[in-house]
């Protein structure tokens, strides 16, 4: 077999009209930028090597000693627990608020808008402190009629522990932030999808769980991953109310041994690990819910030559109708 | 055709969008097993009319009767109130709708598109729904695409799946809103062929279309709309050739010539 180039050469020679230039191989232009970027990468690598590895001050042996230390692991566990619980609760609140904001009932819409407004405006730190010191505002919590009798009551300080205050504060915060993400996911879905669901008579529940929901998950995964990864780090803010998660533990340790940098490094390594896991989850979600949106097959397979329209009663050629 | 009792009656349907009157009192009766083509210039209210029938658009006045029964509202004393949302959903099942832009569910395969409603709404078993869907897909010539996602199909194929999806709910009346106008010219034929075969099997259909040759071929009756009103009705021959209405004659001379 001759290569296509050889065949072309043959044809041109046969015709007696060969233009040598036409057959020269094509190569990319030499690129200075490419070489410059390689040099830069090597430079950065050595800077990093000097900064991180050959730098006594990092005190790597100490970092590794603490990385799996008893107290750090306990702190890490607290961070993970807090993140998981608040993420679940926060997303649940977010869905409710988004649903209220899309409701045909004006009162619900206004309530949701107000909630989102307050959460957006309040720094998380303030929110956490307010909840923790709720007892100063309302000495007891209960269900009843405002200004009237109450059916059931407990002292606020019994309900609001450091842990519950942390969970409440963080999930209320995530609830407000994620509500808008959920809402954007719903309104990103084409109106025709809602109409098609109504036309075949799907119930609202089926419409959302089988058709609209999966399509919005695809849209909201990247911004939601952002919010949730931010949660890992936001958990460190609960140190203001004295709950000891990962970063607080690191702080407590370096407050006594003055190894500030190595202990912060320990915390960062764990945050990097947690973030990597979350990002892996994100990529799985994107793959799962991206199905049907990016072509799986190449164009070749699209138009199968054998295909024709066969109908039971008749087969009509295009020409008959047009 | 006028002998049979109408399966669908539209009586004095009016619809407003803000202050704009899109439908100004439309009356149409549809005989069972008949094919009605709705034609008319852009903006004349054809889509709006079709969408009021299956409740995608709420009407402001008049009523839709299916087999003699008012749908969408019930009479309560001296006025009407909308039916419950559940009942509205059930009433919709009498109609199958095929959209101009297909509106297949992009996150579901062809098979799932067709079986989702029969399984979740009609309560059919997965197995029987799939068997029925396979037959329908065969009928539109797409059984070999059953595990594909909509974005892997051509426009014509997507529209044929959409037809199969509508048929899977065994509706009594099929509504088509310009089923071919989003398609490349070479794909129009395959979709019209499927619709024609349905017509030959006696399905009751309402088709909004700009394909005049097709309308003349399959329609028992052609309804011509302009400015939210029906201005001409009759057999295709009558409406196209002997149209009494000046606007209708203008419309046909423009579309038939092109
Ligand atoms: N949701 C809406 N809000 C406001 N006006 C609307 C809406 N839907 C339709 N209309 C108006 O109602 C009129 C009829 O629209 P409709 O879509 O029924 O026309 P059509 O006959 O289907 O036209 P075409 O052939 O272009 O599809 C148009 O003037 C349109 O602008
Ligand atoms: Mg239209």
mmCIF file of N, CA and C in Angstrom, chain A residues 193 196-197 200 202 210-211 215 292, chain B residues 102-120 129-130 133 136-137 145-151 153 158 160-169:
data_model
loop_
_atom_site.group_PDB
_atom_site.id
_atom_site.type_symbol
_atom_site.label_atom_id
_atom_site.label_comp_id
_atom_site.label_asym_id
_atom_site.label_seq_id
_atom_site.Cartn_x
_atom_site.Cartn_y
_atom_site.Cartn_z
ATOM 1 N N UNK A 193 -39.166 21.181 28.935
ATOM 2 C CA UNK A 193 -39.101 19.961 29.733
ATOM 3 C C UNK A 193 -40.287 19.886 30.698
ATOM 4 N N UNK A 196 -43.328 19.091 28.599
ATOM 5 C CA UNK A 196 -43.371 17.690 28.172
ATOM 6 C C UNK A 196 -43.823 16.808 29.321
ATOM 7 N N UNK A 197 -43.344 17.116 30.531
ATOM 8 C CA UNK A 197 -43.758 16.336 31.703
ATOM 9 C C UNK A 197 -45.250 16.461 31.929
ATOM 10 N N UNK A 200 -47.344 14.462 29.265
ATOM 11 C CA UNK A 200 -47.514 13.021 29.447
ATOM 12 C C UNK A 200 -48.084 12.695 30.825
ATOM 13 N N UNK A 202 -47.020 13.352 34.003
ATOM 14 C CA UNK A 202 -46.181 12.984 35.156
ATOM 15 C C UNK A 202 -46.615 13.769 36.390
ATOM 16 N N UNK A 210 -37.255 12.592 38.403
ATOM 17 C CA UNK A 210 -36.763 11.827 37.257
ATOM 18 C C UNK A 210 -36.307 12.695 36.098
ATOM 19 N N UNK A 211 -36.887 13.884 35.984
ATOM 20 C CA UNK A 211 -36.597 14.680 34.786
ATOM 21 C C UNK A 211 -35.874 15.982 35.135
ATOM 22 N N UNK A 215 -31.479 16.869 35.686
ATOM 23 C CA UNK A 215 -30.907 17.849 34.761
ATOM 24 C C UNK A 215 -30.327 19.038 35.509
ATOM 25 N N UNK A 292 -25.988 11.922 28.451
ATOM 26 C CA UNK A 292 -27.044 12.433 27.595
ATOM 27 C C UNK A 292 -26.814 13.868 27.183
ATOM 28 N N UNK B 102 -39.465 18.963 20.007
ATOM 29 C CA UNK B 102 -39.376 17.573 20.507
ATOM 30 C C UNK B 102 -39.524 17.460 22.016
ATOM 31 N N UNK B 103 -38.688 18.219 22.752
ATOM 32 C CA UNK B 103 -38.714 18.165 24.218
ATOM 33 C C UNK B 103 -38.568 16.771 24.783
ATOM 34 N N UNK B 104 -37.703 15.978 24.197
ATOM 35 C CA UNK B 104 -37.385 14.694 24.816
ATOM 36 C C UNK B 104 -36.619 14.975 26.104
ATOM 37 N N UNK B 105 -36.635 13.998 27.041
ATOM 38 C CA UNK B 105 -35.877 14.174 28.277
ATOM 39 C C UNK B 105 -34.417 13.830 27.986
ATOM 40 N N UNK B 106 -33.519 14.813 27.987
ATOM 41 C CA UNK B 106 -32.145 14.551 27.537
ATOM 42 C C UNK B 106 -31.378 13.613 28.459
ATOM 43 N N UNK B 107 -31.819 13.517 29.723
ATOM 44 C CA UNK B 107 -31.080 12.690 30.678
ATOM 45 C C UNK B 107 -31.568 11.244 30.708
ATOM 46 N N UNK B 108 -32.475 10.904 29.794
ATOM 47 C CA UNK B 108 -32.998 9.539 29.772
ATOM 48 C C UNK B 108 -32.819 8.955 28.366
ATOM 49 N N UNK B 109 -32.632 7.642 28.330
ATOM 50 C CA UNK B 109 -32.487 7.013 27.019
ATOM 51 C C UNK B 109 -33.813 7.048 26.282
ATOM 52 N N UNK B 110 -33.744 6.682 25.003
ATOM 53 C CA UNK B 110 -34.948 6.628 24.177
ATOM 54 C C UNK B 110 -36.003 5.751 24.849
ATOM 55 N N UNK B 111 -35.571 4.560 25.291
ATOM 56 C CA UNK B 111 -36.503 3.632 25.928
ATOM 57 C C UNK B 111 -37.133 4.259 27.173
ATOM 58 N N UNK B 112 -36.295 4.902 28.005
ATOM 59 C CA UNK B 112 -36.814 5.508 29.237
ATOM 60 C C UNK B 112 -37.754 6.670 28.941
ATOM 61 N N UNK B 113 -37.457 7.410 27.879
ATOM 62 C CA UNK B 113 -38.350 8.487 27.477
ATOM 63 C C UNK B 113 -39.750 7.955 27.212
ATOM 64 N N UNK B 114 -39.786 6.805 26.535
ATOM 65 C CA UNK B 114 -41.083 6.260 26.146
ATOM 66 C C UNK B 114 -41.788 5.591 27.322
ATOM 67 N N UNK B 115 -41.018 4.939 28.221
ATOM 68 C CA UNK B 115 -41.664 4.147 29.274
ATOM 69 C C UNK B 115 -41.913 4.910 30.575
ATOM 70 N N UNK B 116 -41.277 6.066 30.756
ATOM 71 C CA UNK B 116 -41.388 6.761 32.052
ATOM 72 C C UNK B 116 -42.839 7.001 32.482
ATOM 73 N N UNK B 117 -43.615 7.597 31.589
ATOM 74 C CA UNK B 117 -45.002 7.898 31.965
ATOM 75 C C UNK B 117 -45.866 6.636 32.099
ATOM 76 N N UNK B 118 -45.792 5.679 31.160
ATOM 77 C CA UNK B 118 -46.601 4.462 31.357
ATOM 78 C C UNK B 118 -46.316 3.775 32.691
ATOM 79 N N UNK B 119 -45.050 3.770 33.114
ATOM 80 C CA UNK B 119 -44.726 3.103 34.378
ATOM 81 C C UNK B 119 -45.191 3.935 35.566
ATOM 82 N N UNK B 120 -44.831 5.230 35.585
ATOM 83 C CA UNK B 120 -45.110 6.008 36.796
ATOM 84 C C UNK B 120 -46.542 6.529 36.847
ATOM 85 N N UNK B 129 -44.273 -2.354 29.950
ATOM 86 C CA UNK B 129 -44.062 -1.027 29.364
ATOM 87 C C UNK B 129 -42.960 -1.079 28.315
ATOM 88 N N UNK B 130 -41.912 -1.849 28.626
ATOM 89 C CA UNK B 130 -40.799 -1.937 27.668
ATOM 90 C C UNK B 130 -41.226 -2.668 26.405
ATOM 91 N N UNK B 133 -43.279 -0.318 24.440
ATOM 92 C CA UNK B 133 -42.443 0.741 23.892
ATOM 93 C C UNK B 133 -41.664 0.231 22.678
ATOM 94 N N UNK B 136 -43.794 0.322 19.707
ATOM 95 C CA UNK B 136 -43.984 1.677 19.206
ATOM 96 C C UNK B 136 -42.738 2.172 18.486
ATOM 97 N N UNK B 137 -41.574 1.861 19.073
ATOM 98 C CA UNK B 137 -40.326 2.302 18.443
ATOM 99 C C UNK B 137 -40.158 1.628 17.090
ATOM 100 N N UNK B 145 -32.455 2.153 18.175
ATOM 101 C CA UNK B 145 -31.894 3.297 18.918
ATOM 102 C C UNK B 145 -32.353 3.301 20.364
ATOM 103 N N UNK B 146 -32.928 2.210 20.825
ATOM 104 C CA UNK B 146 -33.641 2.270 22.112
ATOM 105 C C UNK B 146 -32.747 2.639 23.285
ATOM 106 N N UNK B 147 -31.457 2.309 23.212
ATOM 107 C CA UNK B 147 -30.584 2.607 24.354
ATOM 108 C C UNK B 147 -29.760 3.870 24.163
ATOM 109 N N UNK B 148 -30.090 4.617 23.132
ATOM 110 C CA UNK B 148 -29.366 5.855 22.897
ATOM 111 C C UNK B 148 -29.972 6.998 23.701
ATOM 112 N N UNK B 149 -29.168 8.059 23.867
ATOM 113 C CA UNK B 149 -29.690 9.269 24.471
ATOM 114 C C UNK B 149 -30.156 10.194 23.347
ATOM 115 N N UNK B 150 -31.142 11.056 23.629
ATOM 116 C CA UNK B 150 -31.690 11.911 22.572
ATOM 117 C C UNK B 150 -30.629 12.696 21.802
ATOM 118 N N UNK B 151 -29.590 13.169 22.485
ATOM 119 C CA UNK B 151 -28.622 13.993 21.758
ATOM 120 C C UNK B 151 -27.776 13.188 20.777
ATOM 121 N N UNK B 153 -29.290 11.382 18.532
ATOM 122 C CA UNK B 153 -30.190 11.155 17.404
ATOM 123 C C UNK B 153 -30.299 12.413 16.551
ATOM 124 N N UNK B 158 -35.394 12.178 16.698
ATOM 125 C CA UNK B 158 -35.902 12.652 17.993
ATOM 126 C C UNK B 158 -37.403 12.876 17.928
ATOM 127 N N UNK B 160 -39.503 11.430 16.001
ATOM 128 C CA UNK B 160 -40.215 10.149 15.933
ATOM 129 C C UNK B 160 -40.273 9.494 17.308
ATOM 130 N N UNK B 161 -39.202 9.657 18.100
ATOM 131 C CA UNK B 161 -39.250 9.151 19.487
ATOM 132 C C UNK B 161 -40.334 9.912 20.258
ATOM 133 N N UNK B 162 -40.398 11.231 20.043
ATOM 134 C CA UNK B 162 -41.405 12.029 20.748
ATOM 135 C C UNK B 162 -42.810 11.535 20.401
ATOM 136 N N UNK B 163 -42.999 11.150 19.144
ATOM 137 C CA UNK B 163 -44.307 10.609 18.749
ATOM 138 C C UNK B 163 -44.565 9.292 19.482
ATOM 139 N N UNK B 164 -43.535 8.441 19.541
ATOM 140 C CA UNK B 164 -43.688 7.168 20.256
ATOM 141 C C UNK B 164 -43.995 7.420 21.727
ATOM 142 N N UNK B 165 -43.330 8.424 22.317
ATOM 143 C CA UNK B 165 -43.575 8.729 23.725
ATOM 144 C C UNK B 165 -45.022 9.150 23.954
ATOM 145 N N UNK B 166 -45.552 9.962 23.025
ATOM 146 C CA UNK B 166 -46.951 10.386 23.154
ATOM 147 C C UNK B 166 -47.879 9.186 22.981
ATOM 148 N N UNK B 167 -47.586 8.329 22.007
ATOM 149 C CA UNK B 167 -48.448 7.169 21.739
ATOM 150 C C UNK B 167 -48.457 6.186 22.907
ATOM 151 N N UNK B 168 -47.339 6.126 23.644
ATOM 152 C CA UNK B 168 -47.222 5.141 24.725
ATOM 153 C C UNK B 168 -48.290 5.339 25.801
ATOM 154 N N UNK B 169 -48.816 6.551 25.921
ATOM 155 C CA UNK B 169 -49.856 6.789 26.921
ATOM 156 C C UNK B 169 -51.243 6.500 26.352
#
